[in-house]
Amino acid sequence: GAVVSQHPSRVICKSGTSVKIECRSLDFQATTMFWYRQFPKQSLMLMATSNEGSKATYEQGVEKDKFLINHASLTLSTLTVTSAHPEDSSFYICSGAQGYNSPLHFGNGTRLTVT
Amino acid sequence: TQLLEQSPQFLSIQEGENLTVYCNSSSVFSSLQWYRQEPGEGPVLLVTVVTGGEVKKLKRLTFQFGDARKDSSLHITAAQPGDTGLYLCAGARGTSYGKLTFGQGTILTVHP
């Protein structure tokens, strides 16, 4: 089946630094990738939708300049949390779809802790 | 904003019991998906329902999509400790399976 690899699985960083999270589709071309955020024991909240070669579409309330998304190829999308603060600590999950009508495949998530 | 109300939020039962998780909305979804998520991992798709009134079975799990495509339920028969986890319903907007609105999730604990 289709696999989405997300890296790193865990990262601890100091407040004010930036962290990059990678999401790769290993055996399919992900035309569209979605980035979600999940707080402990809560559901997933969609942050943004990225399409290969174009700018990401952010959901209301998500800061574009803080959460930089790049989808430069059909197999790689990155999320950079810039100038991270403790309140950015969360579980970030990406998912990829081969096409607009295609089922989603989720990565295993990245646990970000900002100290 | 299309919201999905999922209930109950927490469910603690004994092995062998049956349970039902509900997902309700005032809006119509083109499709609805159910996921199970283990701690520290991404959600794993269990089923996708598309047609109003559709019923799908996956071993001891039965999924139903409401006739009006506004609600769905997940019923587990004879729950086992291995069923423990976070169950999420998610509705798709328009024709995209990918842009999902998730319910709040149900944390299920099955005690041996």
Short mmCIF file of C-alpha atoms in Angstrom, two decimals:
data_model
loop_
_atom_site.label_atom_id
_atom_site.label_comp_id
_atom_site.label_asym_id
_atom_site.label_seq_id
_atom_site.Cartn_x
_atom_site.Cartn_y
_atom_site.Cartn_z
CA GLY A 1 0.00 0.00 0.00
CA ALA A 2 0.87 3.65 -0.26
CA VAL A 3 3.34 4.85 2.37
CA VAL A 4 3.98 8.32 3.68
CA SER A 5 7.19 8.75 5.63
CA GLN A 6 7.44 11.63 8.07
CA HIS A 7 10.68 12.74 9.67
CA PRO A 8 11.69 13.36 12.37
CA SER A 9 9.33 11.43 14.61
CA ARG A 10 10.35 13.49 17.62
CA VAL A 11 12.15 16.78 17.97
CA ILE A 12 12.97 18.98 20.92
CA CYS A 13 14.07 22.52 20.24
CA LYS A 14 14.67 25.70 22.13
CA SER A 15 12.30 28.62 21.99
CA GLY A 16 13.11 30.94 19.11
CA THR A 17 14.62 28.35 16.84
CA SER A 18 13.12 26.90 13.67
CA VAL A 19 12.26 23.29 12.99
CA LYS A 20 11.71 21.59 9.67
CA ILE A 21 9.49 18.53 9.31
CA GLU A 22 9.63 16.43 6.15
CA CYS A 23 6.85 14.40 4.62
CA ARG A 24 7.68 12.02 1.80
CA SER A 25 5.45 9.81 -0.29
CA LEU A 26 7.50 6.69 -0.87
CA ASP A 27 5.63 4.78 -3.53
CA PHE A 28 3.24 7.25 -5.06
CA GLN A 29 3.25 10.81 -6.28
CA ALA A 30 1.44 13.06 -3.86
CA THR A 31 -0.08 15.86 -5.87
CA THR A 32 -1.65 17.20 -2.72
CA MET A 33 -0.39 17.08 0.84
CA PHE A 34 -2.19 18.13 3.97
CA TRP A 35 -0.70 19.21 7.26
CA TYR A 36 -2.55 18.64 10.52
CA ARG A 37 -1.89 19.54 14.10
CA GLN A 38 -3.04 17.50 17.06
CA PHE A 39 -2.95 18.37 20.76
CA PRO A 40 -2.87 15.58 23.37
CA LYS A 41 -6.05 13.52 23.43
CA GLN A 42 -7.65 15.81 20.89
CA SER A 43 -8.54 15.54 17.26
CA LEU A 44 -6.66 16.60 14.17
CA MET A 45 -6.98 20.16 13.00
CA LEU A 46 -6.19 20.90 9.37
CA MET A 47 -3.52 23.57 9.11
CA ALA A 48 -2.91 23.84 5.40
CA THR A 49 -3.21 22.20 2.02
CA SER A 50 -0.25 22.17 -0.32
CA ASN A 51 -0.19 21.37 -3.98
CA GLU A 52 3.02 20.56 -5.78
CA GLY A 53 4.56 23.62 -7.33
CA SER A 54 2.17 26.16 -5.88
CA LYS A 55 1.65 28.07 -2.68
CA ALA A 56 -0.04 26.37 0.21
CA THR A 57 -3.57 27.23 1.23
CA TYR A 58 -3.82 27.89 4.93
CA GLU A 59 -6.84 27.38 7.14
CA GLN A 60 -8.28 30.30 9.02
CA GLY A 61 -6.25 31.18 12.08
CA VAL A 62 -3.04 29.51 10.91
CA GLU A 63 -0.14 31.94 10.55
CA LYS A 64 1.42 31.63 7.11
CA ASP A 65 4.68 33.24 8.16
CA LYS A 66 5.05 30.99 11.15
CA PHE A 67 4.25 27.69 9.49
CA LEU A 68 6.09 27.69 6.18
CA ILE A 69 5.07 24.94 3.80
CA ASN A 70 7.02 23.94 0.74
CA HIS A 71 5.87 21.32 -1.75
CA ALA A 72 8.60 21.46 -4.33
CA SER A 73 8.25 17.96 -5.69
CA LEU A 74 5.59 15.30 -6.06
CA THR A 75 7.16 13.24 -3.30
CA LEU A 76 8.22 15.81 -0.72
CA SER A 77 6.49 18.45 1.34
CA THR A 78 8.07 20.26 4.25
CA LEU A 79 6.64 22.20 7.17
CA THR A 80 8.95 24.66 8.91
CA VAL A 81 7.89 26.01 12.26
CA THR A 82 9.71 29.32 12.49
CA SER A 83 10.69 31.01 15.74
CA ALA A 84 9.08 28.23 17.70
CA HIS A 85 7.50 28.90 21.07
CA PRO A 86 6.32 26.49 23.78
CA GLU A 87 2.71 26.89 22.61
CA ASP A 88 3.77 25.41 19.26
CA SER A 89 4.50 22.13 21.00
CA SER A 90 2.19 19.62 19.43
CA PHE A 91 1.90 16.54 17.26
CA TYR A 92 2.15 17.44 13.59
CA ILE A 93 0.88 14.97 11.00
CA CYS A 94 1.09 15.08 7.24
CA SER A 95 -0.95 13.19 4.72
CA GLY A 96 -0.67 12.76 1.01
CA ALA A 97 -3.07 12.07 -1.79
CA GLN A 98 -2.30 11.12 -5.33
CA GLY A 99 -5.09 13.26 -6.65
CA TYR A 100 -7.93 15.41 -5.49
CA ASN A 101 -10.31 12.47 -5.34
CA SER A 102 -7.78 10.00 -4.01
CA PRO A 103 -7.77 8.50 -0.50
CA LEU A 104 -5.39 9.94 2.06
CA HIS A 105 -2.31 8.28 3.44
CA PHE A 106 -1.04 9.58 6.74
CA GLY A 107 2.49 9.86 8.02
CA ASN A 108 3.33 8.70 11.54
CA GLY A 109 3.53 12.21 12.88
CA THR A 110 6.18 14.40 14.49
CA ARG A 111 6.10 15.19 18.19
CA LEU A 112 7.49 18.71 18.58
CA THR A 113 8.46 19.94 22.01
CA VAL A 114 9.63 23.52 22.37
CA THR A 115 11.44 24.26 25.60
CA THR B 1 -17.52 25.60 8.85
CA GLN B 2 -18.67 22.00 8.73
CA LEU B 3 -18.40 20.57 12.22
CA LEU B 4 -18.48 16.93 13.25
CA GLU B 5 -19.68 16.16 16.73
CA GLN B 6 -18.31 12.85 17.89
CA SER B 7 -19.52 11.08 21.01
CA PRO B 8 -18.74 9.81 23.49
CA GLN B 9 -15.37 11.41 24.03
CA PHE B 10 -14.26 8.68 26.42
CA LEU B 11 -15.40 5.08 26.66
CA SER B 12 -14.14 2.54 29.16
CA ILE B 13 -15.61 -0.95 28.91
CA GLN B 14 -14.91 -4.56 29.75
CA GLU B 15 -13.78 -7.13 27.25
CA GLY B 16 -16.74 -8.72 25.50
CA GLU B 17 -19.03 -5.73 25.69
CA ASN B 18 -20.50 -3.96 22.69
CA LEU B 19 -20.18 -0.26 22.00
CA THR B 20 -21.26 2.40 19.55
CA VAL B 21 -19.54 5.65 18.66
CA TYR B 22 -21.53 8.39 16.98
CA CYS B 23 -20.56 11.14 14.61
CA ASN B 24 -23.11 13.86 13.83
CA SER B 25 -23.22 17.01 11.78
CA SER B 26 -25.74 19.54 10.59
CA SER B 27 -24.00 19.55 7.23
CA VAL B 28 -23.89 17.01 4.47
CA PHE B 29 -20.60 15.31 3.73
CA SER B 30 -19.77 13.71 0.41
CA SER B 31 -18.04 10.89 2.23
CA LEU B 32 -17.10 9.97 5.75
CA GLN B 33 -14.10 8.08 6.96
CA TRP B 34 -13.30 6.33 10.21
CA TYR B 35 -9.76 6.14 11.50
CA ARG B 36 -8.02 4.51 14.42
CA GLN B 37 -4.95 6.11 15.90
CA GLU B 38 -2.39 4.69 18.31
CA PRO B 39 -0.39 7.03 20.58
CA GLY B 40 2.51 8.62 18.74
CA GLU B 41 1.38 7.41 15.35
CA GLY B 42 -0.66 8.72 12.48
CA PRO B 43 -4.30 7.72 11.91
CA VAL B 44 -4.97 4.51 10.05
CA LEU B 45 -7.98 4.38 7.78
CA LEU B 46 -10.59 1.80 8.75
CA VAL B 47 -13.33 2.51 6.25
CA THR B 48 -14.81 5.07 3.88
CA VAL B 49 -18.55 5.36 3.44
CA VAL B 50 -19.94 7.29 0.53
CA THR B 51 -23.57 6.41 -0.06
CA GLY B 52 -26.39 7.46 2.26
CA GLY B 53 -27.60 4.46 4.24
CA GLU B 54 -24.47 2.49 3.46
CA VAL B 55 -23.39 -0.17 5.93
CA LYS B 56 -19.91 -1.66 5.90
CA LYS B 57 -18.53 -4.40 8.08
CA LEU B 58 -14.92 -5.02 9.03
CA LYS B 59 -14.80 -8.14 11.18
CA ARG B 60 -16.37 -7.06 14.49
CA LEU B 61 -16.72 -3.43 13.39
CA THR B 62 -19.87 -2.17 11.66
CA PHE B 63 -19.96 1.26 10.09
CA GLN B 64 -23.09 3.05 8.99
CA PHE B 65 -23.60 6.25 7.03
CA GLY B 66 -26.87 8.05 7.68
CA ASP B 67 -29.43 8.32 4.92
CA ALA B 68 -28.92 12.07 4.71
CA ARG B 69 -25.12 11.72 4.86
CA LYS B 70 -24.97 13.93 7.94
CA ASP B 71 -24.18 11.28 10.52
CA SER B 72 -22.37 8.01 10.96
CA SER B 73 -21.84 5.37 13.58
CA LEU B 74 -19.23 2.80 14.45
CA HIS B 75 -20.39 -0.27 16.32
CA ILE B 76 -17.94 -2.75 17.81
CA THR B 77 -19.19 -6.14 18.85
CA ALA B 78 -17.51 -8.12 21.63
CA ALA B 79 -14.76 -5.58 22.19
CA GLN B 80 -11.25 -6.83 22.88
CA PRO B 81 -8.30 -5.14 24.61
CA GLY B 82 -6.67 -4.85 21.19
CA ASP B 83 -9.46 -2.48 20.16
CA THR B 84 -8.16 0.12 22.60
CA GLY B 85 -7.24 3.36 20.85
CA LEU B 86 -8.44 6.69 19.58
CA TYR B 87 -11.21 6.46 17.00
CA LEU B 88 -11.77 9.40 14.70
CA CYS B 89 -14.48 10.14 12.21
CA ALA B 90 -13.69 12.53 9.41
CA GLY B 91 -15.88 14.07 6.76
CA ALA B 92 -14.76 15.04 3.31
CA ARG B 93 -15.80 18.27 1.64
CA GLY B 94 -16.93 18.26 -1.92
CA THR B 95 -15.28 15.69 -4.12
CA SER B 96 -12.00 15.64 -2.25
CA TYR B 97 -11.31 12.74 0.03
CA GLY B 98 -8.30 14.59 1.35
CA LYS B 99 -9.51 17.83 2.89
CA LEU B 100 -11.06 16.34 5.99
CA THR B 101 -12.93 17.74 8.94
CA PHE B 102 -12.27 15.53 11.93
CA GLY B 103 -14.52 14.79 14.83
CA GLN B 104 -13.20 15.28 18.36
CA GLY B 105 -12.30 11.62 18.67
CA THR B 106 -13.31 8.84 21.03
CA ILE B 107 -10.74 7.35 23.36
CA LEU B 108 -11.73 3.72 23.82
CA THR B 109 -10.27 1.59 26.58
CA VAL B 110 -11.17 -2.09 26.71
CA HIS B 111 -10.21 -3.76 29.98
CA PRO B 112 -9.37 -7.48 30.03
#
